[in-house]
CSV table of N, CA and C in Angstrom, one decimal:
chain,number,residue,atom,x,y,z
R,15,MET,N,-45.0,-140.4,-30.5
R,15,MET,CA,-44.2,-139.0,-30.4
R,15,MET,C,-43.7,-138.6,-31.8
R,16,LYS,N,-43.9,-137.3,-31.8
R,16,LYS,CA,-43.6,-136.7,-33.2
R,16,LYS,C,-42.0,-136.4,-33.3
R,17,LYS,N,-41.6,-136.8,-34.4
R,17,LYS,CA,-40.1,-136.7,-34.6
R,17,LYS,C,-39.5,-135.4,-35.3
R,18,ASN,N,-38.5,-134.8,-35.1
R,18,ASN,CA,-38.1,-133.7,-35.6
R,18,ASN,C,-37.8,-133.8,-37.0
R,19,ALA,N,-38.3,-133.0,-38.1
R,19,ALA,CA,-38.1,-133.1,-39.3
R,19,ALA,C,-36.6,-132.9,-39.7
R,20,PHE,N,-36.0,-131.8,-39.1
R,20,PHE,CA,-34.6,-131.8,-39.3
R,20,PHE,C,-33.7,-132.8,-39.1
R,21,LEU,N,-33.7,-133.4,-37.7
R,21,LEU,CA,-33.1,-134.5,-37.5
R,21,LEU,C,-33.3,-135.8,-38.3
R,22,THR,N,-34.5,-136.1,-38.8
R,22,THR,CA,-34.8,-137.2,-39.5
R,22,THR,C,-34.0,-136.9,-40.8
R,23,PHE,N,-34.0,-135.8,-41.4
R,23,PHE,CA,-33.3,-135.5,-42.7
R,23,PHE,C,-31.8,-135.7,-42.4
R,24,ILE,N,-31.3,-135.3,-41.4
R,24,ILE,CA,-29.9,-135.6,-41.1
R,24,ILE,C,-29.3,-136.9,-40.9
R,25,PHE,N,-30.3,-137.7,-40.2
R,25,PHE,CA,-29.9,-139.2,-40.0
R,25,PHE,C,-30.3,-139.8,-41.2
R,26,ALA,N,-31.2,-139.4,-42.1
R,26,ALA,CA,-31.5,-140.3,-43.3
R,26,ALA,C,-30.4,-140.2,-44.2
R,27,CYS,N,-29.3,-139.2,-44.1
R,27,CYS,CA,-28.1,-139.2,-45.0
R,27,CYS,C,-27.1,-140.2,-44.4
R,28,ILE,N,-27.2,-140.7,-43.3
R,28,ILE,CA,-26.0,-141.8,-42.7
R,28,ILE,C,-26.7,-143.0,-42.8
R,29,PRO,N,-26.3,-144.0,-43.6
R,29,PRO,CA,-26.9,-145.3,-43.8
R,29,PRO,C,-27.0,-146.0,-42.2
R,30,GLY,N,-28.3,-146.5,-41.9
R,30,GLY,CA,-28.5,-147.1,-40.5
R,30,GLY,C,-29.0,-146.2,-39.6
R,31,ALA,N,-28.5,-144.7,-39.5
R,31,ALA,CA,-28.7,-143.8,-38.4
R,31,ALA,C,-30.4,-143.5,-38.5
R,32,GLY,N,-31.1,-143.5,-39.6
R,32,GLY,CA,-32.4,-143.2,-39.6
R,32,GLY,C,-33.3,-144.3,-38.9
R,33,GLN,N,-32.8,-145.6,-39.3
R,33,GLN,CA,-33.6,-146.7,-38.5
R,33,GLN,C,-33.5,-146.5,-37.1
R,34,MET,N,-32.2,-146.4,-36.5
R,34,MET,CA,-32.0,-146.3,-35.2
R,34,MET,C,-32.7,-145.0,-34.5
R,35,TYR,N,-32.8,-143.9,-35.3
R,35,TYR,CA,-33.6,-142.7,-34.8
R,35,TYR,C,-34.9,-143.1,-34.5
R,36,TYR,N,-35.5,-143.9,-35.4
R,36,TYR,CA,-36.8,-144.4,-35.3
R,36,TYR,C,-37.0,-145.7,-34.4
R,37,GLY,N,-36.1,-146.1,-33.8
R,37,GLY,CA,-36.3,-147.4,-32.8
R,37,GLY,C,-35.8,-148.6,-33.2
R,38,TYR,N,-35.2,-148.7,-34.5
R,38,TYR,CA,-35.0,-150.0,-34.9
R,38,TYR,C,-33.5,-150.1,-34.8
R,39,MET,N,-33.1,-150.4,-33.4
R,39,MET,CA,-31.7,-150.3,-33.3
R,39,MET,C,-30.9,-151.5,-33.9
R,40,LYS,N,-31.4,-152.7,-34.0
R,40,LYS,CA,-30.6,-154.0,-34.5
R,40,LYS,C,-30.5,-153.6,-36.0
R,41,ARG,N,-31.7,-153.4,-36.5
R,41,ARG,CA,-31.6,-153.1,-38.1
R,41,ARG,C,-30.6,-151.9,-38.5
R,42,GLY,N,-30.7,-150.8,-37.7
R,42,GLY,CA,-29.7,-149.6,-38.0
R,42,GLY,C,-28.5,-150.0,-37.8
R,43,THR,N,-28.1,-150.7,-36.8
R,43,THR,CA,-26.7,-151.0,-36.4
R,43,THR,C,-26.2,-152.0,-37.6
R,44,SER,N,-27.1,-152.9,-37.8
R,44,SER,CA,-26.4,-153.9,-39.0
R,44,SER,C,-26.2,-153.2,-40.2
R,45,LEU,N,-27.0,-152.2,-40.7
R,45,LEU,CA,-26.9,-151.4,-41.8
R,45,LEU,C,-25.6,-150.6,-41.7
R,46,LEU,N,-25.5,-149.9,-40.6
R,46,LEU,CA,-24.1,-149.1,-40.5
R,46,LEU,C,-22.9,-149.9,-40.4
R,47,VAL,N,-23.0,-151.0,-39.8
R,47,VAL,CA,-21.6,-151.9,-39.7
R,47,VAL,C,-21.6,-152.3,-41.0
R,48,TYR,N,-22.6,-152.9,-41.8
R,48,TYR,CA,-22.2,-153.5,-43.0
R,48,TYR,C,-21.7,-152.3,-44.0
R,49,PHE,N,-22.2,-151.2,-44.0
R,49,PHE,CA,-21.7,-150.1,-44.9
R,49,PHE,C,-20.5,-149.7,-44.6
R,50,CYS,N,-20.0,-149.6,-43.3
R,50,CYS,CA,-18.6,-149.3,-43.1
R,50,CYS,C,-17.8,-150.3,-43.3
R,51,LEU,N,-17.9,-151.6,-43.2
R,51,LEU,CA,-17.2,-152.6,-43.6
R,51,LEU,C,-16.9,-152.7,-45.1
R,52,PHE,N,-18.0,-152.5,-45.9
R,52,PHE,CA,-18.3,-152.3,-47.4
R,52,PHE,C,-17.0,-151.3,-47.8
R,53,ILE,N,-17.2,-150.1,-47.0
R,53,ILE,CA,-16.2,-148.8,-47.5
R,53,ILE,C,-14.7,-149.3,-47.2
R,54,MET,N,-14.6,-149.9,-46.0
R,54,MET,CA,-13.2,-150.2,-45.8
R,54,MET,C,-12.7,-151.4,-46.6
R,55,LEU,N,-13.5,-152.5,-47.0
R,55,LEU,CA,-13.0,-153.4,-47.9
R,55,LEU,C,-12.8,-152.7,-49.3
R,56,GLY,N,-13.7,-151.8,-49.7
R,56,GLY,CA,-13.4,-151.0,-50.9
R,56,GLY,C,-12.1,-150.3,-50.9
R,57,ALA,N,-11.9,-149.9,-49.9
R,57,ALA,CA,-10.6,-148.9,-49.8
R,57,ALA,C,-9.4,-149.8,-49.9
R,58,ILE,N,-9.5,-150.9,-49.3
R,58,ILE,CA,-8.5,-151.9,-49.4
R,58,ILE,C,-8.1,-152.6,-50.8
R,59,ILE,N,-9.3,-153.0,-51.4
R,59,ILE,CA,-9.3,-153.6,-52.7
R,59,ILE,C,-9.0,-152.9,-53.8
R,60,SER,N,-9.9,-151.8,-53.9
R,60,SER,CA,-9.8,-150.9,-55.1
R,60,SER,C,-10.6,-149.7,-54.8
R,61,PRO,N,-9.9,-148.6,-55.3
R,61,PRO,CA,-10.9,-147.3,-55.0
R,61,PRO,C,-12.1,-147.2,-55.9
R,62,LEU,N,-12.2,-148.2,-57.0
R,62,LEU,CA,-13.4,-148.1,-57.8
R,62,LEU,C,-14.6,-148.8,-57.1
R,63,VAL,N,-14.2,-149.6,-56.0
R,63,VAL,CA,-15.5,-150.1,-55.2
R,63,VAL,C,-16.0,-148.9,-54.3
R,64,VAL,N,-15.2,-148.1,-53.8
R,64,VAL,CA,-15.8,-146.8,-53.2
R,64,VAL,C,-16.7,-146.1,-54.1
R,65,GLY,N,-16.5,-146.1,-55.2
R,65,GLY,CA,-17.3,-145.3,-56.2
R,65,GLY,C,-18.6,-146.1,-56.3
R,66,VAL,N,-18.6,-147.4,-56.2
R,66,VAL,CA,-19.8,-148.1,-56.3
R,66,VAL,C,-20.6,-148.1,-55.0
R,67,ALA,N,-19.9,-147.7,-54.0
R,67,ALA,CA,-20.7,-147.4,-52.7
R,67,ALA,C,-21.5,-146.1,-52.8
R,68,VAL,N,-20.9,-145.3,-53.4
R,68,VAL,CA,-21.5,-143.8,-53.4
R,68,VAL,C,-22.5,-143.9,-54.3
R,69,VAL,N,-22.5,-144.7,-55.5
R,69,VAL,CA,-23.5,-144.7,-56.5
R,69,VAL,C,-24.8,-145.6,-55.9
R,70,TYR,N,-24.4,-146.6,-55.0
R,70,TYR,CA,-25.4,-147.4,-54.4
R,70,TYR,C,-26.3,-146.5,-53.4
R,71,MET,N,-25.6,-145.6,-52.6
R,71,MET,CA,-26.4,-144.6,-51.9
R,71,MET,C,-27.3,-143.7,-52.6
R,72,PHE,N,-27.0,-143.4,-53.9
R,72,PHE,CA,-27.9,-142.6,-54.5
R,72,PHE,C,-28.7,-143.4,-55.6
């Protein structure tokens, strides 16, 4: 099945969503949950950690 290029681009911008779009549900869910937990933990501990997450994505 051919995937839509625009949707692939949109989902690639969200950690884990691209894997879920391509059928890797466990892997995508794990990445999405870990990323969200990392962001929440960073917001609690220090705003600098949130900056590290942004740098990590790029």
